[in-house]
Amino acid sequence: MKPGLLLRVFALALLIVLLVAPQAFRDFFALFVRPTQPPIYTQGNLLDITLSHLMIVAIAIGLSTMVAVSLAILVTRPFGAEFLPLSRAIANVGQTFPPVAVLALAVPMLGFGTAPTLVALFLYGLLPIFENTLTGLTTLPEDVMEASRGVGMTGWQRLTQVELPLALPIILAGIRLSTVIALATATIGSTVAARTLGEVIIAGLTTGNTAFVLQGGLIVGVLAVLIYDSLSALEKWLARRTGRLTRADA
């Protein structure tokens, strides 16, 4: 087993133990607290909080992917090319307004809880996926496209059987970027009562408990690295299957 892979397996194993049996790390986290402070976050179950965090990210990125890919497909069709500036403006909304600002605007309309966080993450995830999908669909090998037209494929058949499969590694690169950003950004959702790992970090900051901050930060960081690596590996596998190289293969 390669050293890098071995390290990631070890990190995953430690993460699972931390989530399932956090008391096993009590002595370690006790190094970062005062004698009167609890070393392990017990105001909520770490596993439940982490699963909630991941669920929020998955839903938001799933919605971002559907909208961004649909917009990119629309503007790469002859009848939709004129909508490119509008589509790009829509995808840029999340980058124009910081997530904190989106939360502040969404709370009065949606109330406290998960909904404002989903809106912020959804908007923030649009641009990388849209731009990568656009790149993937507009840089397809011309000989392959000519061959698909030559065999009599319809526009729908070319899209679903040729264009999207060939563009998938590049689309996945955008999804990977949006997912990693969302994993970190979701922590601010706890400021509006969303159940994310931000509640562990905020609890540590408000009470001066460094161990809580470390627990929340370590879980988010390890998740980000593991998910990033997993999606990168999937990109490379897809790139080999389709014969298309992405930056991940360089």
PDB file of C-alpha atoms in Angstrom:
ATOM      1  CA  MET A   1       0.000   0.000   0.000  1.00  0.00           C
ATOM      2  CA  LYS A   2       1.343   3.458  -0.942  1.00  0.00           C
ATOM      3  CA  PRO A   3       2.361   5.701   1.993  1.00  0.00           C
ATOM      4  CA  GLY A   4      -0.128   8.391   0.958  1.00  0.00           C
ATOM      5  CA  LEU A   5      -3.003   5.925   0.821  1.00  0.00           C
ATOM      6  CA  LEU A   6      -1.944   4.358   4.096  1.00  0.00           C
ATOM      7  CA  LEU A   7      -1.960   7.790   5.752  1.00  0.00           C
ATOM      8  CA  ARG A   8      -5.469   8.489   4.495  1.00  0.00           C
ATOM      9  CA  VAL A   9      -6.764   5.129   5.698  1.00  0.00           C
ATOM     10  CA  PHE A  10      -5.231   5.878   9.091  1.00  0.00           C
ATOM     11  CA  ALA A  11      -6.865   9.342   9.131  1.00  0.00           C
ATOM     12  CA  LEU A  12     -10.235   7.816   8.246  1.00  0.00           C
ATOM     13  CA  ALA A  13      -9.892   5.240  11.028  1.00  0.00           C
ATOM     14  CA  LEU A  14      -9.041   7.935  13.569  1.00  0.00           C
ATOM     15  CA  LEU A  15     -11.978  10.043  12.392  1.00  0.00           C
ATOM     16  CA  ILE A  16     -14.388   7.140  12.811  1.00  0.00           C
ATOM     17  CA  VAL A  17     -13.110   6.458  16.333  1.00  0.00           C
ATOM     18  CA  LEU A  18     -13.393  10.157  17.229  1.00  0.00           C
ATOM     19  CA  LEU A  19     -16.998  10.267  16.031  1.00  0.00           C
ATOM     20  CA  VAL A  20     -18.108   6.961  17.535  1.00  0.00           C
ATOM     21  CA  ALA A  21     -16.073   6.952  20.758  1.00  0.00           C
ATOM     22  CA  PRO A  22     -14.756  10.476  21.391  1.00  0.00           C
ATOM     23  CA  GLN A  23     -13.884   9.634  25.015  1.00  0.00           C
ATOM     24  CA  ALA A  24     -10.981   7.582  23.637  1.00  0.00           C
ATOM     25  CA  PHE A  25      -9.257  10.905  22.894  1.00  0.00           C
ATOM     26  CA  ARG A  26     -10.033  12.438  26.270  1.00  0.00           C
ATOM     27  CA  ASP A  27      -6.412  12.472  27.454  1.00  0.00           C
ATOM     28  CA  PHE A  28      -5.211  14.055  24.219  1.00  0.00           C
ATOM     29  CA  PHE A  29      -7.747  16.894  24.185  1.00  0.00           C
ATOM     30  CA  ALA A  30      -7.244  17.436  27.933  1.00  0.00           C
ATOM     31  CA  LEU A  31      -3.871  18.930  26.999  1.00  0.00           C
ATOM     32  CA  PHE A  32      -5.676  21.917  25.465  1.00  0.00           C
ATOM     33  CA  VAL A  33      -8.116  22.835  28.250  1.00  0.00           C
ATOM     34  CA  ARG A  34      -8.026  24.269  31.745  1.00  0.00           C
ATOM     35  CA  PRO A  35      -8.651  21.813  34.607  1.00  0.00           C
ATOM     36  CA  THR A  36     -12.244  23.030  35.021  1.00  0.00           C
ATOM     37  CA  GLN A  37     -13.137  22.640  31.335  1.00  0.00           C
ATOM     38  CA  PRO A  38     -14.492  19.442  29.707  1.00  0.00           C
ATOM     39  CA  PRO A  39     -12.056  18.093  27.084  1.00  0.00           C
ATOM     40  CA  ILE A  40     -14.756  16.398  24.963  1.00  0.00           C
ATOM     41  CA  TYR A  41     -17.786  18.125  23.452  1.00  0.00           C
ATOM     42  CA  THR A  42     -20.846  16.564  25.091  1.00  0.00           C
ATOM     43  CA  GLN A  43     -23.600  19.081  24.298  1.00  0.00           C
ATOM     44  CA  GLY A  44     -24.429  16.966  21.265  1.00  0.00           C
ATOM     45  CA  ASN A  45     -23.415  13.697  19.650  1.00  0.00           C
ATOM     46  CA  LEU A  46     -20.420  14.289  17.367  1.00  0.00           C
ATOM     47  CA  LEU A  47     -21.491  11.568  14.938  1.00  0.00           C
ATOM     48  CA  ASP A  48     -25.012  12.976  14.603  1.00  0.00           C
ATOM     49  CA  ILE A  49     -23.688  16.509  14.136  1.00  0.00           C
ATOM     50  CA  THR A  50     -21.214  15.342  11.484  1.00  0.00           C
ATOM     51  CA  LEU A  51     -23.888  13.414   9.578  1.00  0.00           C
ATOM     52  CA  SER A  52     -26.141  16.476   9.678  1.00  0.00           C
ATOM     53  CA  HIS A  53     -23.266  18.623   8.399  1.00  0.00           C
ATOM     54  CA  LEU A  54     -22.605  16.207   5.532  1.00  0.00           C
ATOM     55  CA  MET A  55     -26.301  15.975   4.686  1.00  0.00           C
ATOM     56  CA  ILE A  56     -26.625  19.757   4.405  1.00  0.00           C
ATOM     57  CA  VAL A  57     -23.559  19.910   2.148  1.00  0.00           C
ATOM     58  CA  ALA A  58     -24.779  17.009  -0.009  1.00  0.00           C
ATOM     59  CA  ILE A  59     -28.223  18.535  -0.543  1.00  0.00           C
ATOM     60  CA  ALA A  60     -26.815  21.982  -1.340  1.00  0.00           C
ATOM     61  CA  ILE A  61     -24.191  20.675  -3.790  1.00  0.00           C
ATOM     62  CA  GLY A  62     -26.726  18.317  -5.358  1.00  0.00           C
ATOM     63  CA  LEU A  63     -29.018  21.274  -6.085  1.00  0.00           C
ATOM     64  CA  SER A  64     -26.076  23.395  -7.304  1.00  0.00           C
ATOM     65  CA  THR A  65     -25.050  20.604  -9.662  1.00  0.00           C
ATOM     66  CA  MET A  66     -28.524  20.199 -11.155  1.00  0.00           C
ATOM     67  CA  VAL A  67     -28.948  23.924 -11.772  1.00  0.00           C
ATOM     68  CA  ALA A  68     -25.383  24.653 -12.931  1.00  0.00           C
ATOM     69  CA  VAL A  69     -25.183  21.678 -15.302  1.00  0.00           C
ATOM     70  CA  SER A  70     -28.626  22.502 -16.721  1.00  0.00           C
ATOM     71  CA  LEU A  71     -27.605  26.102 -17.361  1.00  0.00           C
ATOM     72  CA  ALA A  72     -24.354  25.016 -19.014  1.00  0.00           C
ATOM     73  CA  ILE A  73     -26.203  22.563 -21.257  1.00  0.00           C
ATOM     74  CA  LEU A  74     -28.700  25.284 -22.191  1.00  0.00           C
ATOM     75  CA  VAL A  75     -26.083  27.829 -23.239  1.00  0.00           C
ATOM     76  CA  THR A  76     -24.094  25.294 -25.269  1.00  0.00           C
ATOM     77  CA  ARG A  77     -27.111  24.527 -27.453  1.00  0.00           C
ATOM     78  CA  PRO A  78     -27.665  26.738 -30.530  1.00  0.00           C
ATOM     79  CA  PHE A  79     -31.020  27.965 -29.221  1.00  0.00           C
ATOM     80  CA  GLY A  80     -29.599  28.907 -25.821  1.00  0.00           C
ATOM     81  CA  ALA A  81     -26.291  30.557 -26.685  1.00  0.00           C
ATOM     82  CA  GLU A  82     -27.737  34.047 -26.201  1.00  0.00           C
ATOM     83  CA  PHE A  83     -28.455  33.221 -22.551  1.00  0.00           C
ATOM     84  CA  LEU A  84     -24.761  32.754 -21.693  1.00  0.00           C
ATOM     85  CA  PRO A  85     -24.306  36.221 -20.076  1.00  0.00           C
ATOM     86  CA  LEU A  86     -27.475  35.766 -18.003  1.00  0.00           C
ATOM     87  CA  SER A  87     -26.509  32.244 -16.952  1.00  0.00           C
ATOM     88  CA  ARG A  88     -23.027  33.365 -15.972  1.00  0.00           C
ATOM     89  CA  ALA A  89     -24.523  36.222 -13.955  1.00  0.00           C
ATOM     90  CA  ILE A  90     -26.782  33.774 -12.108  1.00  0.00           C
ATOM     91  CA  ALA A  91     -23.842  31.471 -11.374  1.00  0.00           C
ATOM     92  CA  ASN A  92     -21.832  34.439 -10.095  1.00  0.00           C
ATOM     93  CA  VAL A  93     -24.445  35.476  -7.527  1.00  0.00           C
ATOM     94  CA  GLY A  94     -22.993  33.260  -4.821  1.00  0.00           C
ATOM     95  CA  GLN A  95     -19.494  34.640  -5.386  1.00  0.00           C
ATOM     96  CA  THR A  96     -20.737  38.228  -5.386  1.00  0.00           C
ATOM     97  CA  PHE A  97     -22.343  37.983  -1.949  1.00  0.00           C
ATOM     98  CA  PRO A  98     -20.374  36.315   0.888  1.00  0.00           C
ATOM     99  CA  PRO A  99     -22.171  33.388   2.572  1.00  0.00           C
ATOM    100  CA  VAL A 100     -22.579  35.440   5.742  1.00  0.00           C
ATOM    101  CA  ALA A 101     -24.418  38.123   3.769  1.00  0.00           C
ATOM    102  CA  VAL A 102     -26.656  35.505   2.138  1.00  0.00           C
ATOM    103  CA  LEU A 103     -27.476  34.097   5.577  1.00  0.00           C
ATOM    104  CA  ALA A 104     -28.335  37.564   6.846  1.00  0.00           C
ATOM    105  CA  LEU A 105     -30.684  38.151   3.904  1.00  0.00           C
ATOM    106  CA  ALA A 106     -32.220  34.663   4.000  1.00  0.00           C
ATOM    107  CA  VAL A 107     -33.027  34.487   7.721  1.00  0.00           C
ATOM    108  CA  PRO A 108     -35.804  37.126   7.642  1.00  0.00           C
ATOM    109  CA  MET A 109     -37.487  35.232   4.796  1.00  0.00           C
ATOM    110  CA  LEU A 110     -36.809  31.612   5.760  1.00  0.00           C
ATOM    111  CA  GLY A 111     -36.295  31.844   9.506  1.00  0.00           C
ATOM    112  CA  PHE A 112     -33.530  30.254  11.532  1.00  0.00           C
ATOM    113  CA  GLY A 113     -32.389  26.700  10.873  1.00  0.00           C
ATOM    114  CA  THR A 114     -31.110  24.707   7.936  1.00  0.00           C
ATOM    115  CA  ALA A 115     -32.880  26.528   5.088  1.00  0.00           C
ATOM    116  CA  PRO A 116     -30.746  29.710   5.061  1.00  0.00           C
ATOM    117  CA  THR A 117     -27.581  27.618   5.145  1.00  0.00           C
ATOM    118  CA  LEU A 118     -28.777  25.534   2.192  1.00  0.00           C
ATOM    119  CA  VAL A 119     -29.464  28.708   0.205  1.00  0.00           C
ATOM    120  CA  ALA A 120     -25.997  30.113   0.953  1.00  0.00           C
ATOM    121  CA  LEU A 121     -24.181  26.875   0.068  1.00  0.00           C
ATOM    122  CA  PHE A 122     -26.323  26.356  -3.046  1.00  0.00           C
ATOM    123  CA  LEU A 123     -25.498  29.814  -4.401  1.00  0.00           C
ATOM    124  CA  TYR A 124     -21.827  29.529  -3.459  1.00  0.00           C
ATOM    125  CA  GLY A 125     -21.485  26.200  -5.255  1.00  0.00           C
ATOM    126  CA  LEU A 126     -22.935  27.273  -8.608  1.00  0.00           C
ATOM    127  CA  LEU A 127     -19.989  29.008 -10.261  1.00  0.00           C
ATOM    128  CA  PRO A 128     -17.271  26.288 -10.159  1.00  0.00           C
ATOM    129  CA  ILE A 129     -19.703  23.648 -11.424  1.00  0.00           C
ATOM    130  CA  PHE A 130     -21.149  25.907 -14.125  1.00  0.00           C
ATOM    131  CA  GLU A 131     -17.763  27.024 -15.459  1.00  0.00           C
ATOM    132  CA  ASN A 132     -16.321  23.494 -15.447  1.00  0.00           C
ATOM    133  CA  THR A 133     -19.383  22.084 -17.196  1.00  0.00           C
ATOM    134  CA  LEU A 134     -19.178  24.872 -19.762  1.00  0.00           C
ATOM    135  CA  THR A 135     -15.502  24.100 -20.335  1.00  0.00           C
ATOM    136  CA  GLY A 136     -16.156  20.388 -20.591  1.00  0.00           C
ATOM    137  CA  LEU A 137     -18.948  20.774 -23.136  1.00  0.00           C
ATOM    138  CA  THR A 138     -17.114  23.320 -25.299  1.00  0.00           C
ATOM    139  CA  THR A 139     -13.775  21.495 -25.531  1.00  0.00           C
ATOM    140  CA  LEU A 140     -14.998  18.150 -26.802  1.00  0.00           C
ATOM    141  CA  PRO A 141     -12.880  16.433 -29.504  1.00  0.00           C
ATOM    142  CA  GLU A 142     -14.234  17.619 -32.861  1.00  0.00           C
ATOM    143  CA  ASP A 143     -13.606  14.263 -34.548  1.00  0.00           C
ATOM    144  CA  VAL A 144     -15.759  12.499 -31.946  1.00  0.00           C
ATOM    145  CA  MET A 145     -18.562  15.034 -32.411  1.00  0.00           C
ATOM    146  CA  GLU A 146     -18.373  14.672 -36.191  1.00  0.00           C
ATOM    147  CA  ALA A 147     -18.527  10.890 -35.865  1.00  0.00           C
ATOM    148  CA  SER A 148     -21.603  11.085 -33.606  1.00  0.00           C
ATOM    149  CA  ARG A 149     -23.360  13.303 -36.131  1.00  0.00           C
ATOM    150  CA  GLY A 150     -22.223  11.058 -38.963  1.00  0.00           C
ATOM    151  CA  VAL A 151     -23.890   7.975 -37.490  1.00  0.00           C
ATOM    152  CA  GLY A 152     -27.179   9.845 -37.263  1.00  0.00           C
ATOM    153  CA  MET A 153     -27.393  10.527 -33.531  1.00  0.00           C
ATOM    154  CA  THR A 154     -30.026  13.015 -32.465  1.00  0.00           C
ATOM    155  CA  GLY A 155     -29.101  16.053 -30.381  1.00  0.00           C
ATOM    156  CA  TRP A 156     -30.381  14.357 -27.230  1.00  0.00           C
ATOM    157  CA  GLN A 157     -28.431  11.179 -27.983  1.00  0.00           C
ATOM    158  CA  ARG A 158     -25.222  13.138 -28.575  1.00  0.00           C
ATOM    159  CA  LEU A 159     -25.720  15.002 -25.291  1.00  0.00           C
ATOM    160  CA  THR A 160     -26.436  11.954 -23.121  1.00  0.00           C
ATOM    161  CA  GLN A 161     -24.216   9.369 -24.821  1.00  0.00           C
ATOM    162  CA  VAL A 162     -21.250  11.430 -25.992  1.00  0.00           C
ATOM    163  CA  GLU A 163     -21.007  14.974 -24.614  1.00  0.00           C
ATOM    164  CA  LEU A 164     -21.835  14.488 -20.939  1.00  0.00           C
ATOM    165  CA  PRO A 165     -19.814  11.254 -20.533  1.00  0.00           C
ATOM    166  CA  LEU A 166     -16.758  12.903 -22.119  1.00  0.00           C
ATOM    167  CA  ALA A 167     -17.183  16.092 -20.082  1.00  0.00           C
ATOM    168  CA  LEU A 168     -17.831  14.247 -16.816  1.00  0.00           C
ATOM    169  CA  PRO A 169     -14.232  14.336 -15.464  1.00  0.00           C
ATOM    170  CA  ILE A 170     -14.120  18.128 -15.860  1.00  0.00           C
ATOM    171  CA  ILE A 171     -17.622  18.531 -14.411  1.00  0.00           C
ATOM    172  CA  LEU A 172     -16.580  16.420 -11.445  1.00  0.00           C
ATOM    173  CA  ALA A 173     -13.599  18.716 -10.860  1.00  0.00           C
ATOM    174  CA  GLY A 174     -16.043  21.592 -10.383  1.00  0.00           C
ATOM    175  CA  ILE A 175     -18.207  19.521  -8.063  1.00  0.00           C
ATOM    176  CA  ARG A 176     -15.107  18.607  -6.053  1.00  0.00           C
ATOM    177  CA  LEU A 177     -14.142  22.243  -5.627  1.00  0.00           C
ATOM    178  CA  SER A 178     -17.658  23.289  -4.630  1.00  0.00           C
ATOM    179  CA  THR A 179     -17.964  20.397  -2.181  1.00  0.00           C
ATOM    180  CA  VAL A 180     -14.729  21.188  -0.356  1.00  0.00           C
ATOM    181  CA  ILE A 181     -15.662  24.876  -0.128  1.00  0.00           C
ATOM    182  CA  ALA A 182     -19.130  23.957   1.141  1.00  0.00           C
ATOM    183  CA  LEU A 183     -17.731  21.623   3.804  1.00  0.00           C
ATOM    184  CA  ALA A 184     -15.833  24.505   5.371  1.00  0.00           C
ATOM    185  CA  THR A 185     -18.451  27.182   4.714  1.00  0.00           C
ATOM    186  CA  ALA A 186     -21.263  25.112   6.240  1.00  0.00           C
ATOM    187  CA  THR A 187     -19.788  25.693   9.683  1.00  0.00           C
ATOM    188  CA  ILE A 188     -21.143  29.258   9.659  1.00  0.00           C
ATOM    189  CA  GLY A 189     -24.636  27.793   9.409  1.00  0.00           C
ATOM    190  CA  SER A 190     -24.558  27.193  13.142  1.00  0.00           C
ATOM    191  CA  THR A 191     -24.799  30.963  13.636  1.00  0.00           C
ATOM    192  CA  VAL A 192     -28.380  30.687  12.380  1.00  0.00           C
ATOM    193  CA  ALA A 193     -29.169  27.458  14.272  1.00  0.00           C
ATOM    194  CA  ALA A 194     -28.325  24.955  11.528  1.00  0.00           C
ATOM    195  CA  ARG A 195     -26.966  21.690  12.933  1.00  0.00           C
ATOM    196  CA  THR A 196     -23.395  21.687  11.650  1.00  0.00           C
ATOM    197  CA  LEU A 197     -19.931  21.203  13.081  1.00  0.00           C
ATOM    198  CA  GLY A 198     -19.821  24.948  13.507  1.00  0.00           C
ATOM    199  CA  GLU A 199     -21.713  24.514  16.769  1.00  0.00           C
ATOM    200  CA  VAL A 200     -18.728  22.640  18.219  1.00  0.00           C
ATOM    201  CA  ILE A 201     -16.306  25.324  17.068  1.00  0.00           C
ATOM    202  CA  ILE A 202     -18.548  28.176  18.252  1.00  0.00           C
ATOM    203  CA  ALA A 203     -19.000  26.512  21.629  1.00  0.00           C
ATOM    204  CA  GLY A 204     -15.222  26.377  21.967  1.00  0.00           C
ATOM    205  CA  LEU A 205     -14.749  29.988  20.932  1.00  0.00           C
ATOM    206  CA  THR A 206     -17.427  31.345  23.265  1.00  0.00           C
ATOM    207  CA  THR A 207     -16.142  29.425  26.291  1.00  0.00           C
ATOM    208  CA  GLY A 208     -12.444  29.647  25.531  1.00  0.00           C
ATOM    209  CA  ASN A 209     -12.276  25.846  25.186  1.00  0.00           C
ATOM    210  CA  THR A 210      -9.537  25.119  22.647  1.00  0.00           C
ATOM    211  CA  ALA A 211     -10.317  21.395  22.682  1.00  0.00           C
ATOM    212  CA  PHE A 212     -13.805  22.007  21.253  1.00  0.00           C
ATOM    213  CA  VAL A 213     -12.376  24.204  18.505  1.00  0.00           C
ATOM    214  CA  LEU A 214      -9.837  21.505  17.665  1.00  0.00           C
ATOM    215  CA  GLN A 215     -12.484  18.778  17.563  1.00  0.00           C
ATOM    216  CA  GLY A 216     -14.725  20.683  15.180  1.00  0.00           C
ATOM    217  CA  GLY A 217     -11.843  21.903  13.049  1.00  0.00           C
ATOM    218  CA  LEU A 218     -10.151  18.503  12.822  1.00  0.00           C
ATOM    219  CA  ILE A 219     -13.350  16.748  11.770  1.00  0.00           C
ATOM    220  CA  VAL A 220     -14.060  19.317   9.046  1.00  0.00           C
ATOM    221  CA  GLY A 221     -10.439  19.273   7.878  1.00  0.00           C
ATOM    222  CA  VAL A 222     -10.137  15.487   7.686  1.00  0.00           C
ATOM    223  CA  LEU A 223     -13.493  15.209   5.910  1.00  0.00           C
ATOM    224  CA  ALA A 224     -12.415  17.827   3.370  1.00  0.00           C
ATOM    225  CA  VAL A 225      -9.138  16.028   2.623  1.00  0.00           C
ATOM    226  CA  LEU A 226     -10.749  12.593   2.347  1.00  0.00           C
ATOM    227  CA  ILE A 227     -13.598  13.776   0.129  1.00  0.00           C
ATOM    228  CA  TYR A 228     -11.209  15.809  -2.031  1.00  0.00           C
ATOM    229  CA  ASP A 229      -8.948  12.789  -2.530  1.00  0.00           C
ATOM    230  CA  SER A 230     -11.864  10.463  -3.243  1.00  0.00           C
ATOM    231  CA  LEU A 231     -13.330  12.750  -5.899  1.00  0.00           C
ATOM    232  CA  SER A 232      -9.866  13.305  -7.397  1.00  0.00           C
ATOM    233  CA  ALA A 233      -9.390   9.555  -7.718  1.00  0.00           C
ATOM    234  CA  LEU A 234     -12.796   9.262  -9.381  1.00  0.00           C
ATOM    235  CA  GLU A 235     -11.864  12.057 -11.802  1.00  0.00           C
ATOM    236  CA  LYS A 236      -8.676  10.247 -12.823  1.00  0.00           C
ATOM    237  CA  TRP A 237     -10.541   6.984 -13.309  1.00  0.00           C
ATOM    238  CA  LEU A 238     -13.159   8.683 -15.485  1.00  0.00           C
ATOM    239  CA  ALA A 239     -10.477  10.554 -17.430  1.00  0.00           C
ATOM    240  CA  ARG A 240      -8.720   7.284 -18.232  1.00  0.00           C
ATOM    241  CA  ARG A 241     -11.985   5.707 -19.358  1.00  0.00           C
ATOM    242  CA  THR A 242     -12.900   8.610 -21.617  1.00  0.00           C
ATOM    243  CA  GLY A 243      -9.376   9.325 -22.808  1.00  0.00           C
ATOM    244  CA  ARG A 244      -9.611  12.929 -21.614  1.00  0.00           C
ATOM    245  CA  LEU A 245      -6.932  14.418 -19.389  1.00  0.00           C
ATOM    246  CA  THR A 246      -7.765  16.809 -16.592  1.00  0.00           C
ATOM    247  CA  ARG A 247      -5.510  18.835 -14.332  1.00  0.00           C
ATOM    248  CA  ALA A 248      -5.854  16.088 -11.763  1.00  0.00           C
ATOM    249  CA  ASP A 249      -3.993  13.750 -14.146  1.00  0.00           C
ATOM    250  CA  ALA A 250      -1.132  16.102 -14.850  1.00  0.00           C
TER     251      ALA A 250
END
